[in-house]
Amino acid sequence: MEREGSLVPAVTPTCNPSNNPLPHPHCPLHLSSLSTALSVVLNPSTSIVTVHSTVESLLLSLPRLSTNPLSLSLALSVLSQSVSPHPSLSQSIVSTIRSLINGHDRNSSAVLSALLSIARSSLNKDGFSTVDSVLDENLVLSLASSRVYRVRSRILNLLVFIVGRWKCSSNNLTDEVMVRVLLGFIGDIYPVLRREAIDGLFEFLTVAGAGVDFCVAECCLDHAVGLMRDDDELVRSAAVRMVGLCGKILVEEKGVDKSEKMDTIFTQICCMARDMSVKVRIEAFEALGKLKLVSDSVLMQSLSKKILGAKNGGKSLVKLDKESKPSYACAAGAYVHGIEDEFYEVRKVACRSLGIHALLSIKFADDAINLLMDLMNDDVEGVRVEALDSLFHMAAHECLNVHEKHMHMFLGLLTDMSALVRHKARKTLRLMKLPKRGIFKSTVNELIANLERHPEEEEDIFFALFSLGKNHQRFSLSLAKDLAKQIEQTSKVDLALDKPSMAATLVVCIASPLSENEITPDTPVVLFSYAVALLGRISRALQGTVDRDFLLTFLLYHTNIKWKSQDLMAEVDSNGTNEEVMLSIIKLISKSIGNAWSLIKRSNGNDAERILRSCSKELEIISFDTSQSASTTVDFLSKYIQIVQLISEIWCKSDLRSSTTFQIRNHHVLLEKLDSSLRSILYSFTGWTKEVECHILELNLLSDAFTLSLAGTNSCNLKNLCAKISHLEAISCLSDFTKEVKRSIDKRSSGIVDLHGLFELFEFQELDVLKEMKSIKAELKVAGNDSENPLAFIPGLPIGIRFCITLHNTSSTDRLWLRMSVGGGPPQYMSLDVCNFEGSEKMRKCTSVIPFYESPNVFSFEIRVCVVIECSSEYYEIFKEREGGPKCDVTELSIESFVYFSSVKNR
Amino acid sequence: MAIECLILGAGQEVGKSCVVVKIGGKQIMFDCGMHMGYSDHRAFPDFSLISPSDISCVVITHFHLDHIGALPYFTEVCGYNGPIYMTYPTKALAPLMLKDYHKIMVDRRGLEEQYTCDDILQCMNKVIPIDIKQTIQVDKDLQIRAYYAGHVIGAAMIYAQAGEETMVYTGDYNMTPDRHLGAAQIDRLQLDLLLTESTYATTIRDSKYSREREFLKAVHTCIAAGGKVLIPTFALGRAQELCILLDDYWERMNITVPIYFSAGLTLQANMYYKMLIGWTSQKIKESYTVRNPFDFKHVCPFERSMINAPGPCILFATPGMLGGGFSLEVFKQWAPSDKNLIALPGYCIAGTVGHKLMSGKSTRVDLDDTQIDVKCQIHQLAFSPHTDSKGIMDLVEFLSPKHVILVHGEKPKMASLKQRIESELGIPCQYPANHETALIPTKKDIKIIASKTFIKNCISEINGDKRIAEGILIMEKGQNAKFVSEEEFRETVGVEGNAVNTVTFTQCLSLPNNTVSIETKDMILALEKELKKSIKFRKFEVSEDCIKLESITIRICSNNISCNFGKDEDAEEMAMHLFCSWSIRDDEMARICLSVVKNMESTV
């Protein structure tokens, strides 16, 4: 037989022909051979056959060992350990050792420990179920009534282990037998066994869950109640736990009036709340928390050390037998003792269970709050936290009824050493209903003190203040009035908005109107304008509760500064598809551009600028994530926004409002910019809808009107204007604005235009989603060129550059040029013939070598290259005296890119 | 067998606790205190009632003078030489208390000294310190064990066991924890006797939190108005408790008003407290790892010159109860101002100024030579280290002893508590006065021999899953009691067949004197009539002086010769007797007859 990787050389010498480390079954068995057997069995490299034969000989030698308890127990231990690595052996081992049980008691205990360790060690349930299957009723009963402690203890261990996995066992033992045996152990003289038995029953009931037989629970309850007077504290604590569980189970029983039973159980556990052992007390309060359906009178009694009501007086207190029910007086003051217990573990649990019951009974809650509030003075943080948690849950269930006397203690928590406690206190405050204005005020003051001492908790404090204001509309209104009066009396210089107290009070004041979204006539509106200054801080604190934009809009609305939300994303329904979301965003943007327009008209340039800037930022963001069709719109809109921004700048920054004379100092730069932007938008897109085209043309007219005012009448200008107006006439009926422009041109062919009137007439048109629109654009690439890999050139000689050009949506009539320029020098234009390109109108491609003629006499240089389109239409016919270049103004279709060159000499 | 309790002090009163208990043939003295209200012979327990040499040991529960004050007298003057046990903190702090008291009484008041300072030292040298839950084998038969009692540092409840008899002497204890001490803690013991204090036998206290709140509020209002607060207190215990409370509060509320400790004693005591952390509550033990809670931040020593210094302050002054000394001196100065506050923590013994103040709104206090107008506010502090009545009931219920004796309380209150213990817990209870001896009967275990056959029978029955065995108990004078099986019994008695049926049970009942005049015949008839009411459908054989029913015979005999077997020894000579006999098979019926006859006795 082969041994793979013999890791256990010690084994080899003792091996007999079959590699079995054990001597013949009839030879005496030595400890050394047992240890050898163990190492053989446990060595993962041992072959299966060896293991089997080893185990087999061990099993054969077992009967001989029954007279030698030490060897027997060692042999059994070897066997039980062999099950874990070799689960297949469990069957034979278990059935063999099972047969040994009937012998001597000591053997039984050894066998039982072996069985237990087999059951425990098997990872799969094979071993466990094998063990389970050999235990039959008679065997268990006889072992359980053994006189030997070890046997009883082992069988109990085994049973408890089985109970824990009752669901997956073959149930060789019936529930009844199991329960009977375990109940039998409850009377054992050894506390360890009593405790284990109770734990077993506990496990049994837990595993059985909802399907438990109520009679069994009832029976367990009786026995556990009996054990609550046990001398051993561990037995008592297990018994209390058991009683609690039984109570929990029996509540589910249907068709029986359970309230009396629950009262009895509650009282019984209450008696244990005065136990001398900490463990028992902890279990007792734990169990109290599990009970439901307890009557109010008993619950109330547990809060008072004095006996409530005369009818229970004088009854016997002690008898805890099943026959006589304990008087409710036993429950007296259980919770009072619980919360003033020496051990914080007990106080904590008592607090928790107090909180649970408070949720179930309003009457109880009213009194329980006294005790919980007392705990605010506790010296252990954990207890204070637990008490606060209970208060919070009570507040959340609207059964927290605070009184004035509590508040002093409670508010003290806001200056607590522990941040957690402070946080929990504020959390509770958020939900609290304060009975009096004075309390409300002192609460606000305490929160302000909290803010002053711990500015890092501002967000949380603001939130608490906000909720406080929201919940106490009347109080906060009067506070608001006080504040308004105070602001009125203080000079503006002294008024420090960043003072914590001011900020905090403002938060309280705005809370109620904001959450109701309406203001009463006597709300001091002036506060809102102060609150605007704290927008960032407030909105951060109210994250998740109040939307920042809503807050802003609300505040502005009521302070008469009116404008719309900037954060466009907020209004968008984010549930649609990507495309839909995009479109709705775009719609919103175009809407807010409209808002900007109206602001510009009112000469509120700054605000308009802010809106436009945020719009373009928004566009920038979504441009990363847009489909082809939407990206056209995005491009269009961003260009459009540029135009509006320029108009805003020109209009609002000039002193047009004061004079009709357009006295611009450096506005010609802006006008030039505007002009070129307009040109660019007009020539970079095709597929206009009529309205949009009209609008753009009107913008052109506006721009021209500006120019006219600046530069005075110029025939060329006028001609352009007329051309545009006639074009407008051709496509649709004229707007008031256009008519006015036309009229002023007609009326006085030279002179000053009434810009004011014109501008008033100008109307913004909602830019519809521009579905049909296509953007004309180009892409330009020079293969293999960047600043690291420049092209070679010989200074002075022309350079051929291989361009790869892609054109989108160009028509064959468009006149396209490639503009190349070095530094600030005059550009060189090269005409691009669309016919040389391959592809359709939608996309054309071409790779060609285009020469650049004027290479400078330098070592290296770069040229800027760009595809441009000639703006050749009736109203842009400005013929330039230029050689070989475009005849009209141009506008860029591609991004300006660079081509790098390096002199050949350089190499 | 019985436990004998001789109450030498604190019987139906508070003060000079001293109980001598004879248990299992051993005499133990629990506590050896003095009465603070007296300065004559009544101050000490009357040791003439006992002989010191008979006492096996003295156990002191804690260092209060009413529990230890007479100890030096007992050991050095009366000459007790046996072992004295007390816990380590008690041993450490007791000399302080004793010397302080000695100083006040002898040096200052010039009273006659009962023992000298050297006596105190020599007495303390004999003390054997014990630890909580340490079992001490006093001698072969007697062992004692201390349990944590709360109350003051080092206070203990003492469990004593001699032979089969067990008892617990609680000393003073507290069932609710306070800021620096834990609650009393004891195991569930099988007890014959529980000797418990009952200072607050009828009071049920509400939660300590509200008491603390009230106290702090009163103090805070007073100092906020610029008043001075005097807290007369024992140097040990309450002083530390209140100081922890105030120190915490000062810290939290950022108050800077000074807190003074009057005497060096208290400062010295604080030093001991710092060392005895192991005897304090869970809270103190845990915070000790960070800072010693007895290192008070706001406390400073007091100079006599500060009494009339302006501005608010808090002063802890000894002794408590305003019984004299420095606290009384300060009281004289401060009491006339209505701004000031006197906070009286805990109990005040009758006869002290403190008691007068607590008992009502007295505006005038007469001291030895002067009269003082009391205008200041009085705040009664329910800060008592004694358990309340609920605590006593809880402890009694938890231990469930066979008997309870109440000491250390006021008589009417003790009576009401006794009532409650007996009715609610069903435990017999007494509250003997001083110098009375209470006898507590205890069960005596009797050795019973079981014969081999009987055991054999038992085993065979146990195997049949029965835990009940039947047999016959034979008790003979001068011999051990014996369990035998039925067969053995037959052999012993020497009868064959159903042995049990041949045994005849007899009982003799004596009728009251006034029945002598009744004729025997009438008596028989009356008896028959009564019996027939209870036992129907049976034939009674009636003769002149007896009634027969099956094996039951009821015979009337007017002389007592015929029935001296089983007769009550106290029975009147001339009384009429009823002699009943029956065999076991009619046992049930016979018992009915007996009860009928007994009823007749009372109705005749």
XYZ file of N, CA and C in Angstrom, chain A residues 137-138 140-142 144-145 156 159 163 166 173-188 197 200-201 204 216 219-220 223, chain B residues 465 467:
111
model
N -35.963 5.833 22.955
C -36.623 6.293 24.169
C -36.129 5.578 25.428
N -36.089 4.231 25.345
C -35.716 3.461 26.541
C -34.314 3.802 26.991
N -32.559 6.492 26.441
C -32.467 7.836 27.007
C -33.033 7.853 28.415
N -34.170 7.218 28.586
C -34.795 7.230 29.916
C -33.910 6.553 30.935
N -33.331 5.407 30.540
C -32.528 4.692 31.525
C -31.264 5.475 31.848
N -30.915 8.715 31.647
C -31.263 9.942 32.359
C -31.538 9.674 33.825
N -31.964 8.454 34.132
C -32.230 8.183 35.544
C -31.044 7.477 36.200
N -27.497 14.459 29.163
C -28.174 15.761 29.098
C -27.500 16.658 28.060
N -28.559 15.471 24.723
C -29.949 15.819 24.411
C -30.083 17.296 24.067
N -31.467 18.877 20.751
C -32.601 19.793 20.740
C -32.284 21.022 19.900
N -33.001 20.244 16.443
C -34.197 19.410 16.420
C -34.773 19.348 15.014
N -36.502 10.473 18.763
C -37.185 10.687 20.036
C -38.349 11.621 19.765
N -39.442 11.340 20.393
C -40.574 12.243 20.190
C -40.380 13.482 21.045
N -41.102 14.509 20.681
C -41.068 15.743 21.459
C -41.380 15.455 22.914
N -42.347 14.606 23.082
C -42.827 14.363 24.435
C -41.732 13.771 25.311
N -41.036 12.754 24.735
C -39.973 12.127 25.511
C -38.909 13.152 25.850
N -38.549 13.910 24.843
C -37.505 14.907 25.037
C -37.878 15.856 26.171
N -39.083 16.379 26.089
C -39.517 17.337 27.107
C -39.580 16.668 28.467
N -40.080 15.429 28.492
C -40.204 14.748 29.781
C -38.840 14.548 30.431
N -37.892 14.108 29.596
C -36.551 13.875 30.148
C -35.953 15.181 30.653
N -36.094 16.222 29.840
C -35.517 17.503 30.252
C -36.189 18.017 31.520
N -37.492 17.861 31.580
C -38.207 18.306 32.778
C -37.754 17.517 33.987
N -37.471 16.219 33.739
C -36.980 15.381 34.822
C -35.688 15.938 35.400
N -34.836 16.440 34.508
C -33.545 16.961 34.959
C -33.693 18.234 35.784
N -34.823 18.891 35.633
C -35.024 20.138 36.377
C -34.971 19.885 37.876
N -35.315 18.643 38.275
C -35.268 18.339 39.695
C -33.944 17.755 40.147
N -32.953 17.743 39.276
C -31.674 17.136 39.626
C -31.037 17.876 40.791
N -30.624 21.706 31.815
C -31.946 21.214 31.425
C -32.843 22.381 31.020
N -31.843 23.573 27.786
C -32.325 22.658 26.763
C -33.776 22.916 26.412
N -34.585 23.098 27.437
C -36.008 23.377 27.199
C -36.172 24.716 26.481
N -35.449 24.112 23.063
C -36.550 23.362 22.474
C -37.668 24.298 22.052
N -46.969 22.311 26.375
C -45.552 22.159 26.707
C -45.034 23.456 27.302
N -46.250 23.873 30.723
C -45.548 22.974 31.636
C -44.154 23.519 31.951
N -43.467 23.968 30.906
C -42.133 24.545 31.105
C -42.237 25.747 32.023
N -42.531 24.716 35.660
C -41.271 24.242 36.224
C -40.289 25.383 36.409
N -39.196 2.713 38.989
C -39.479 4.116 38.741
C -40.435 4.703 39.769
N -40.427 6.656 43.496
C -39.516 7.324 44.428
C -40.070 7.261 45.853
